[in-house]
Amino acid sequence: MQTTLQHSLYSIPVAFECLPCAEGCEACEDGSPCVAALNWVVRTTIFALACLVISCLPFIIYFTIKYGHVRVVRAASPALLRVIVLGALLIYCTTLVMYGRPTVFTCTARVWLREVGFCLTYGALMLKTWRISVIFQVRSAKAVKISDMYLLRRIGIIVGVACVLLAIRTLVAPPAVIVGRTKDDLKAYLCNTDWWDHSFTTLEVIFLMWGIRLCIMVRKAPSEFNESRFISMAIYNEFLLSVFLNISM
């Protein structure tokens, strides 16, 4: 009777149903996942912190506009401070675009936001330090005046060169999404890192090394509000962090 029942069940086309494999599986024996799950708690926490910082940036810009006549703010060049804030905004936006699973668009946006933001923020910091070094090294009695507009034009050149390189990279070899493997042999979708990324990183490190040289040159320069000291700390920290991350990765 059991043999007859089994025979009758197998003979019915709809008696058994093949369930689909889990997402990302080419073949499977059960419903086990093949794609690593994203840690949404950590991602959401970082996303919220980035949003918190970004929400504070407009108030900083407003502060530089309203109190631009105050001596300490005027000495720090409010226009350049706003450029630094704009660069910081773009850098923090990389966290927002990479919140979900990476795509070609988000991988491309991450590169653009990172590089343009870096050029704005650290370009302004470097050029402020460069201006201090030029003024400090002058031996003649004639005063040297380097206006904020002159530095802004130089920042524009730096950003323009970066945008040209980014446009070439986007057209020739746009960032792609690759499939990596975790230690549990689960798939993980990642933004591809190629020689373009290494080239941009190398240029950043060279740029920061020039900034370190400027910091050494102005370490004894008189500064009423110790601006050069804080700029030097920012450049040193970014250089060490960039080197550490690239070596560890």
C-alpha atoms as one frame of an Amber mdcrd trajectory, in Angstrom:
protein
   0.000   0.000   0.000   2.889   2.372   0.811   4.445   1.632  -2.564   1.163
   2.370  -4.256   0.844   5.719  -2.359   4.365   6.796  -3.295   3.745   5.873
  -6.882   0.514   7.821  -6.941   2.151  10.949  -5.420   5.038  10.968  -7.856
   2.674  10.570 -10.724   0.862  13.813  -9.804   2.681  16.821 -11.400   1.739
  19.298  -8.644   2.416  17.005  -5.697   5.948  18.403  -5.200   7.171  21.955
  -5.675  10.766  23.161  -6.137  11.309  26.249  -4.031  13.631  28.976  -5.368
  17.124  29.260  -3.961  18.048  32.153  -1.717  19.184  35.387  -3.350  22.550
  35.120  -5.058  22.682  31.316  -5.099  23.466  29.533  -8.360  22.597  26.174
  -6.800  21.334  25.128  -3.393  20.118  22.215  -1.318  18.132  24.232   1.221
  17.202  27.811   2.024  20.589  28.833   3.423  21.660  32.352   2.378  24.424
  32.881  -0.154  24.790  36.657   0.292  26.179  38.189   3.474  23.608  40.274
   5.318  24.449  43.931   5.876  24.880  45.096   9.450  22.076  47.629   9.405
  22.575  48.648  13.037  26.152  49.797  12.446  25.303  51.325   9.077  22.346
  53.229  10.482  24.415  54.502  13.410  27.148  55.806  11.102  24.502  57.222
   8.761  22.836  59.065  11.645  26.155  60.492  12.867  26.981  61.696   9.356
  23.560  63.342   9.085  24.111  65.005  12.457  27.429  66.480  11.344  25.994
  67.562   7.988  23.090  69.288   9.739  25.599  71.370  11.730  27.527  72.592
   8.681  24.954  75.208   7.551  25.168  76.818  10.990  28.943  77.054  10.621
  28.533  78.788   7.266  25.965  81.137   8.810  28.395  81.868  11.639  31.176
  82.829   9.212  28.775  85.146   7.377  27.242  86.819  10.414  30.463  87.193
  12.386  32.810  87.735   9.465  33.674  91.171  10.835  34.960  89.727  14.120
  38.722  89.840  14.277  39.374  86.141  14.842  36.965  85.103  12.069  38.280
  87.717   9.658  41.852  86.563  10.310  40.852  82.996   9.392  39.487  84.121
   5.971  35.714  83.438   6.064  35.581  82.660   2.333  38.140  79.884   2.716
  36.374  78.603   5.812  33.213  78.190   3.762  35.170  76.285   1.120  36.478
  73.960   3.832  32.935  73.392   5.100  31.713  72.652   1.567  34.476  70.081
   1.132  33.599  68.494   4.466  29.970  68.280   3.350  30.941  66.368   0.215
  33.204  64.012   2.154  30.464  63.213   4.665  28.009  62.612   1.814  30.077
  59.572   0.811  28.675  57.875   3.910  25.133  58.649   2.800  25.460  57.277
  -0.734  27.076  54.061   0.517  24.346  53.331   3.063  22.707  50.558   1.054
  24.062  47.876  -1.220  26.620  49.360  -3.629  25.704  50.001  -7.240  27.623
  51.464 -10.156  26.016  54.841  -9.453  26.846  54.879  -5.735  30.397  53.651
  -6.353  30.910  56.433  -8.893  29.308  59.053  -6.642  31.506  57.958  -3.751
  34.684  58.566  -5.769  33.537  61.975  -7.013  32.373  63.169  -3.599  35.527
  61.964  -1.891  38.020  63.462  -4.334  36.273  66.799  -4.885  35.652  67.143
  -1.152  39.298  66.371  -0.428  40.475  68.984  -2.935  38.196  71.641  -1.459
  38.922  70.997   2.202  42.620  70.226   2.137  43.296  72.480  -0.823  42.030
  75.407   1.239  44.021  74.304   4.286  47.206  73.836   2.254  46.912  77.187
   0.520  46.239  78.985   3.793  49.424  77.412   5.137  51.265  78.257   1.921
  50.267  81.902   2.288  51.607  81.944   5.831  54.894  80.398   4.672  55.302
  82.933   1.857  54.642  85.887   4.134  56.874  84.489   6.871  59.812  83.893
   4.515  59.832  87.383   3.014  63.024  89.187   4.033  62.367  92.533   2.390
  60.581  95.459   3.987  57.915  95.371   1.296  54.764  93.678   2.507  53.479
  90.684   0.562  49.744  90.551   0.094  48.062  87.352  -1.085  44.318  87.845
  -1.235  41.636  85.271  -0.552  40.465  85.596  -4.155  43.918  84.564  -5.356
  43.759  81.449  -3.186  40.207  80.710  -4.324  41.355  80.770  -7.939  44.083
  78.287  -7.099  41.560  76.053  -5.350  39.427  76.253  -8.480  42.381  75.059
 -10.551  42.977  72.129  -8.184  39.312  71.122  -8.263  39.205  71.564 -12.044
  42.156  69.228 -12.559  40.576  66.683 -10.225  37.256  66.876 -12.104  39.002
  66.320 -15.442  40.761  63.227 -14.085  37.533  61.962 -12.530  35.631  62.501
 -15.776  38.266  60.560 -17.717  38.146  57.764 -15.169  34.327  57.673 -15.250
  34.262  57.451 -19.052  37.183  55.061 -19.513  36.882  52.777 -16.490  33.811
  53.547 -14.366  33.753  51.959 -10.910  32.154  48.534 -10.968  30.505  46.350
  -8.353  32.360  43.109  -7.691  31.446  40.055  -5.653  33.768  39.234  -2.783
  33.693  36.398  -0.292  33.450  36.501   3.477  35.167  34.056   5.810  31.899
  32.074   5.821  32.074  31.854   2.009  29.115  34.188   1.575  28.943  36.679
  -1.260  29.550  40.350  -0.491  28.979  43.118  -3.019  31.805  45.663  -3.041
  32.959  48.635  -5.076  35.904  47.609  -7.207  39.291  49.155  -6.415  41.661
  49.437  -9.356  44.789  51.345 -10.342  42.742  54.517 -10.785  41.906  54.478
  -7.077  45.531  53.796  -6.193  46.614  56.665  -8.442  44.229  59.096  -6.738
  45.423  57.901  -3.345  49.050  58.407  -4.389  48.277  61.952  -5.522  46.540
  62.639  -2.211  49.547  61.392  -0.243  51.930  63.512  -2.337  49.678  66.520
  -1.803  49.626  65.876   1.943  53.412  65.482   2.003  53.670  68.934   0.457
  51.349  70.125   3.201  53.584  68.572   5.855  56.551  70.406   4.346  54.604
  73.653   4.598  53.702  72.876   8.206  57.367  72.390   9.049  58.216  75.696
   7.381  55.618  77.652   9.363  56.042  75.891  12.695  57.824  78.950  14.122
  55.789  81.544  12.296  54.069  84.000  14.636  50.317  83.555  14.619  47.958
  85.591  16.727  45.332  82.876  16.978  47.540  79.766  16.412  45.728  79.049
  13.145  48.767  77.464  11.508  49.103  75.082  14.442  45.558  73.745  14.063
  45.914  73.491  10.290  49.105  71.499  10.782  47.324  69.121  13.149  44.581
  68.518  10.566  47.114  67.831   7.797  49.203  65.507   9.986  46.126  63.530
  11.053  44.843  63.138   7.496  48.267  62.033   6.271  48.705  59.425   9.002
  45.145  58.167   8.573  45.502  57.891   4.789  48.769  55.984   5.062  47.390
  53.672   7.758  44.194  52.852   5.863  45.987  52.180   2.591  48.610  49.965
   4.227  46.052  48.023   6.277  43.748  47.518   3.283
